[in-house]
CSV table of C-alpha atoms in Angstrom, one decimal:
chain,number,residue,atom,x,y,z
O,1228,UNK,CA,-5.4,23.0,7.4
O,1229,UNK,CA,-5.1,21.0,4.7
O,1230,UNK,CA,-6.8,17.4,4.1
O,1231,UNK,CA,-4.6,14.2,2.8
O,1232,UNK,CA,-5.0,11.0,2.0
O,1233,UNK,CA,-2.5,8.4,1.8
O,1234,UNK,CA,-2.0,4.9,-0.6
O,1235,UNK,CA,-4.3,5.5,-3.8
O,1236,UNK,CA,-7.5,4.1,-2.3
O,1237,UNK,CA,-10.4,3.7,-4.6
O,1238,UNK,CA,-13.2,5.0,-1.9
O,1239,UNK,CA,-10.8,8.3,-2.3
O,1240,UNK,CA,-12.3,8.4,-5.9
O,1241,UNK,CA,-15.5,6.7,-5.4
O,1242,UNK,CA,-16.6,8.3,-2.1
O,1243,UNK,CA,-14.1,11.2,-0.4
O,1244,UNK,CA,-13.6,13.0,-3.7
O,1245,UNK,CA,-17.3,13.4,-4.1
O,1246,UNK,CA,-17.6,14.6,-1.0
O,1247,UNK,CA,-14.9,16.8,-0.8
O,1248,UNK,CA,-16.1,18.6,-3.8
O,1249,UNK,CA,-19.8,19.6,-3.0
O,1250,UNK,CA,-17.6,21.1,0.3
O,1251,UNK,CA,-15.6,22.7,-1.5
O,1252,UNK,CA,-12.4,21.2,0.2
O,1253,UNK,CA,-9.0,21.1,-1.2
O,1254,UNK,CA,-7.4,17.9,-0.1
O,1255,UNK,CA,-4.1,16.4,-1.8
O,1256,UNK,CA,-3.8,12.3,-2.7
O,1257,UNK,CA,-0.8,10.8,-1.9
O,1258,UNK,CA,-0.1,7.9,-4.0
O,1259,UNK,CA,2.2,5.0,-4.1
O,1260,UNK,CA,2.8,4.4,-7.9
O,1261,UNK,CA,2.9,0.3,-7.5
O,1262,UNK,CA,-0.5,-0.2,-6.2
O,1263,UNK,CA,-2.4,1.8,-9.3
O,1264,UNK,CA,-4.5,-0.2,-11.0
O,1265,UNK,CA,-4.3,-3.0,-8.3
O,1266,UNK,CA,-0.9,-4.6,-9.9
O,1267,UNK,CA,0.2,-5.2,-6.5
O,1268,UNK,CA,-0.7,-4.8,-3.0
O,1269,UNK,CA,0.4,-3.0,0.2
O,1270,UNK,CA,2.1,-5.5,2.4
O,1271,UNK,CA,0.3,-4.4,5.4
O,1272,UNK,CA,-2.7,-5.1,3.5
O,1273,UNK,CA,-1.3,-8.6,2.9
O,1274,UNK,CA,-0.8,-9.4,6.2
O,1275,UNK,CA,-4.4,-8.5,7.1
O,1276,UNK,CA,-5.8,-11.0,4.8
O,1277,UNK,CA,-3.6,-13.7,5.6
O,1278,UNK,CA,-4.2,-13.3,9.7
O,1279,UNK,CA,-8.6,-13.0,8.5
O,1280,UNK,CA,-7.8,-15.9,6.0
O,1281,UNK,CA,-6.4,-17.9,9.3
O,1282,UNK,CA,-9.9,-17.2,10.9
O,1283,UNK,CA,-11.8,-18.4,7.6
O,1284,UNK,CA,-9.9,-21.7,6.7
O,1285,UNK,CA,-9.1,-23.2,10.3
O,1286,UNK,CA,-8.2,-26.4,8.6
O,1287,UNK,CA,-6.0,-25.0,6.4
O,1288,UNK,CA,-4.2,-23.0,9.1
O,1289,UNK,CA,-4.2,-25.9,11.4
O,1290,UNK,CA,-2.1,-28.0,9.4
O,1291,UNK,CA,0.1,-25.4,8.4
O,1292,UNK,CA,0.8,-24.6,12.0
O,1293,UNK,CA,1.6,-28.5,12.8
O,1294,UNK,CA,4.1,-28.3,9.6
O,1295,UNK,CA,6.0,-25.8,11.0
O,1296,UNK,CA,5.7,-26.3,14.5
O,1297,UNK,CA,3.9,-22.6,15.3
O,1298,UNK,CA,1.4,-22.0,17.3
O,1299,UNK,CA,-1.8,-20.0,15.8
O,1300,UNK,CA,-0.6,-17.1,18.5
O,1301,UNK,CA,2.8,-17.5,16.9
O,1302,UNK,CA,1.9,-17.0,13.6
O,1303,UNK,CA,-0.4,-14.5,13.7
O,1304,UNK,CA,2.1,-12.7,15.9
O,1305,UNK,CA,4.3,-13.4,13.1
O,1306,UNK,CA,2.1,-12.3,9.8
O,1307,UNK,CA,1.8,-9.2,11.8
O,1308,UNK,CA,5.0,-8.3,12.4
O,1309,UNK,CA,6.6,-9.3,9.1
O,1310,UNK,CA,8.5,-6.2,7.9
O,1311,UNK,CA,8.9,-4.9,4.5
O,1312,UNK,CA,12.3,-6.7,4.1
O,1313,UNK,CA,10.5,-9.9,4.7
O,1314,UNK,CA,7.4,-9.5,2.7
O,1315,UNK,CA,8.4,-12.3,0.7
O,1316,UNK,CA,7.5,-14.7,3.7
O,1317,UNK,CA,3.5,-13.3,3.3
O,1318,UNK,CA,3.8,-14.3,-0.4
O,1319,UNK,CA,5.0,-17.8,0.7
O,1320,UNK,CA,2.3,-18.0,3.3
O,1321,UNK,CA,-0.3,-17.2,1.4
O,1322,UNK,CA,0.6,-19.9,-1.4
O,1323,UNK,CA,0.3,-22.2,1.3
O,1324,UNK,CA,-3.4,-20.4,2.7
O,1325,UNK,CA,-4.6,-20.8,-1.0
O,1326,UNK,CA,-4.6,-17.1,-1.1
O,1327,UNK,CA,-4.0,-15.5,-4.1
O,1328,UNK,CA,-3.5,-11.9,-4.1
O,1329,UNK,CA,-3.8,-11.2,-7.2
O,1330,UNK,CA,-6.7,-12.9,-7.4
O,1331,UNK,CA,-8.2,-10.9,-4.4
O,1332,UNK,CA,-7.1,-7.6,-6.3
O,1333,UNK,CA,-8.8,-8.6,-9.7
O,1334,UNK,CA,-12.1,-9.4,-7.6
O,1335,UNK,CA,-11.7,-6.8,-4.6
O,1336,UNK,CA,-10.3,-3.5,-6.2
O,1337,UNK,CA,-8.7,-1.7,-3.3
O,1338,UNK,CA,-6.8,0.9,-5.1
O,1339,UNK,CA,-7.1,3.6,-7.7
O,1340,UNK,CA,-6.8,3.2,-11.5
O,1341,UNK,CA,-4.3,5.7,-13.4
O,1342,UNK,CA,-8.0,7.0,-15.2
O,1343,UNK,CA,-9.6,7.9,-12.1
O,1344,UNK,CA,-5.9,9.2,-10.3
O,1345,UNK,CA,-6.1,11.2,-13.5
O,1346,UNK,CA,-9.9,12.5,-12.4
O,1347,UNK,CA,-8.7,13.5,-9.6
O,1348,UNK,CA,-6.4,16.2,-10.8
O,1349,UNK,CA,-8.9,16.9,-13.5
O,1350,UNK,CA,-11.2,18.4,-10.3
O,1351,UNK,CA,-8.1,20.4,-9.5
O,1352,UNK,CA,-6.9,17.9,-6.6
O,1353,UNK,CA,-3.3,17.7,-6.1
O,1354,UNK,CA,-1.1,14.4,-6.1
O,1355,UNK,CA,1.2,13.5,-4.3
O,1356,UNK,CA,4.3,10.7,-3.9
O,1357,UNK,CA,4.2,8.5,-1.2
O,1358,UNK,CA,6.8,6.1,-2.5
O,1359,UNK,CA,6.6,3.3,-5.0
O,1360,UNK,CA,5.1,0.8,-2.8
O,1361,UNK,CA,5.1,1.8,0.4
O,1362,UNK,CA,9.0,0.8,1.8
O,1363,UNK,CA,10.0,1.2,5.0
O,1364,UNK,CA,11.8,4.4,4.9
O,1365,UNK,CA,14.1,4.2,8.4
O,1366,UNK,CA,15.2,0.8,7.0
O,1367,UNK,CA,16.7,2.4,3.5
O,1368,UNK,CA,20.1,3.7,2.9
O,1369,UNK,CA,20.0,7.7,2.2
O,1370,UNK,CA,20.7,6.7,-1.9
O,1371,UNK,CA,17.8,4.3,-1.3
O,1372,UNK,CA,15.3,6.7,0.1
O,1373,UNK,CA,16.1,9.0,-3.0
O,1374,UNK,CA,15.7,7.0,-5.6
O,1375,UNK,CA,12.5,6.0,-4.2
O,1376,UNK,CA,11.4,9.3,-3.7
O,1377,UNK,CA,12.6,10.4,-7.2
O,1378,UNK,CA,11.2,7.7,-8.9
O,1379,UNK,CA,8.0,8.5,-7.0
O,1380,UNK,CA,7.6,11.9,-7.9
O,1381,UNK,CA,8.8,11.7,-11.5
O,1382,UNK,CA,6.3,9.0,-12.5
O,1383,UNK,CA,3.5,11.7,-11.0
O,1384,UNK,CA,5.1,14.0,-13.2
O,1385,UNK,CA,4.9,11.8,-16.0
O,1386,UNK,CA,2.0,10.1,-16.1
O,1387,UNK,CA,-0.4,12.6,-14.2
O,1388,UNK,CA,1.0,16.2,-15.9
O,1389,UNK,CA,1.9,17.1,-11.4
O,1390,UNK,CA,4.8,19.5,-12.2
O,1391,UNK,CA,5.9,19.8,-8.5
O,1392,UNK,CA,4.3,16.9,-6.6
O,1393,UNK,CA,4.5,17.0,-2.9
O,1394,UNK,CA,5.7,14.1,-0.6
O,1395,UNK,CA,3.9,13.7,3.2
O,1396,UNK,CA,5.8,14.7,6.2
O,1397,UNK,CA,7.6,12.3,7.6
O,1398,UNK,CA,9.0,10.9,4.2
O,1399,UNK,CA,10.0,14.0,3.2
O,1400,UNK,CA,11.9,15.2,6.9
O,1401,UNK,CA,13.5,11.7,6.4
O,1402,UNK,CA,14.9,12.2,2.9
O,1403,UNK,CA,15.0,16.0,3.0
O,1404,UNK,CA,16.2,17.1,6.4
O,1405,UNK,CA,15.9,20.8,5.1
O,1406,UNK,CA,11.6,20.2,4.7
């Protein structure tokens, strides 16, 4: 058995590595390179805090739905369902919430820094890639999915001395039918 983690959380640093080592637990990180240091976030992650920012600022949401003619069913239906292709629409929706994400990065850190990824390997955990920022891999062409994957794995290389970083099953089935 072998422990993973997945996206480059900071309580991965903060609170499972810790853990993990007074165990004595191997455990591999899986990392999307985008979301280090908080420069962007997971659109999933998005969605979430549009659908709670809904809840928080009624008024706000109210009007919005009479603007567009949605229903607050509809559009929460809607933020949750918004795909990776369309994660534009989550960018637009927030503008319109008076939710800035970057803002809620800067004052919420959700992900890793590259100095405490970097820690990590320093306590002999392994890295992984799990994609630059987490696309939809059955939507991508098969050149797509490479380049991802390869782009993925090289910055590991790169910036966290990994000389063969893994990839989590099912990425790598999807990309590498042979894994």
């Amino acid at each position: 058995m072998l422990l993973s983690f997945d996206d480059g959380l900071a309580e991965c640093r903060q609170i499972v590595a810790p853990l993990l080592l007074e165990k004595g637990i191997p455990a591999v990180f899986f990392l999307n390179n985008d979301f280090l240091g908080n420069r962007t976030m997971f659109y999933r992650y998005k969605s979430s805090l549009l659908v709670n920012g809904m809840e928080a600022n009624r008024a706000r949401a109210s009007n919005l739905l009479k603007q567009r003619e949605w229903t607050q069913g509809s559009l929460r239906k809607l933020i949750l369902q918004t795909r990776y292709a369309d994660r534009q629409f989550l960018d637009e929706l927030a503008s319109e919430m008076d939710l800035n994400f970057h803002s809620y990065l800067k004052d919420n850190p959700i992900y890793m820094t590259e100095k405490e990824v970097g820690e990590l390997a320093d306590m002999g955990f392994a890295l992984g890639a799990h994609s630059r920022d987490h696309r939809e891999f059955f939507a991508m062409t098969a050149s797509e999915m490479e380049e991802e994957v390869a782009t993925s794995i090289s910055s590991l290389r790169r910036d966290f001395r990994q000389p063969d970083p893994g990839l989590p099953f099912p990425s790598a089935a999807m990309v590498f039918p042979t894994v």
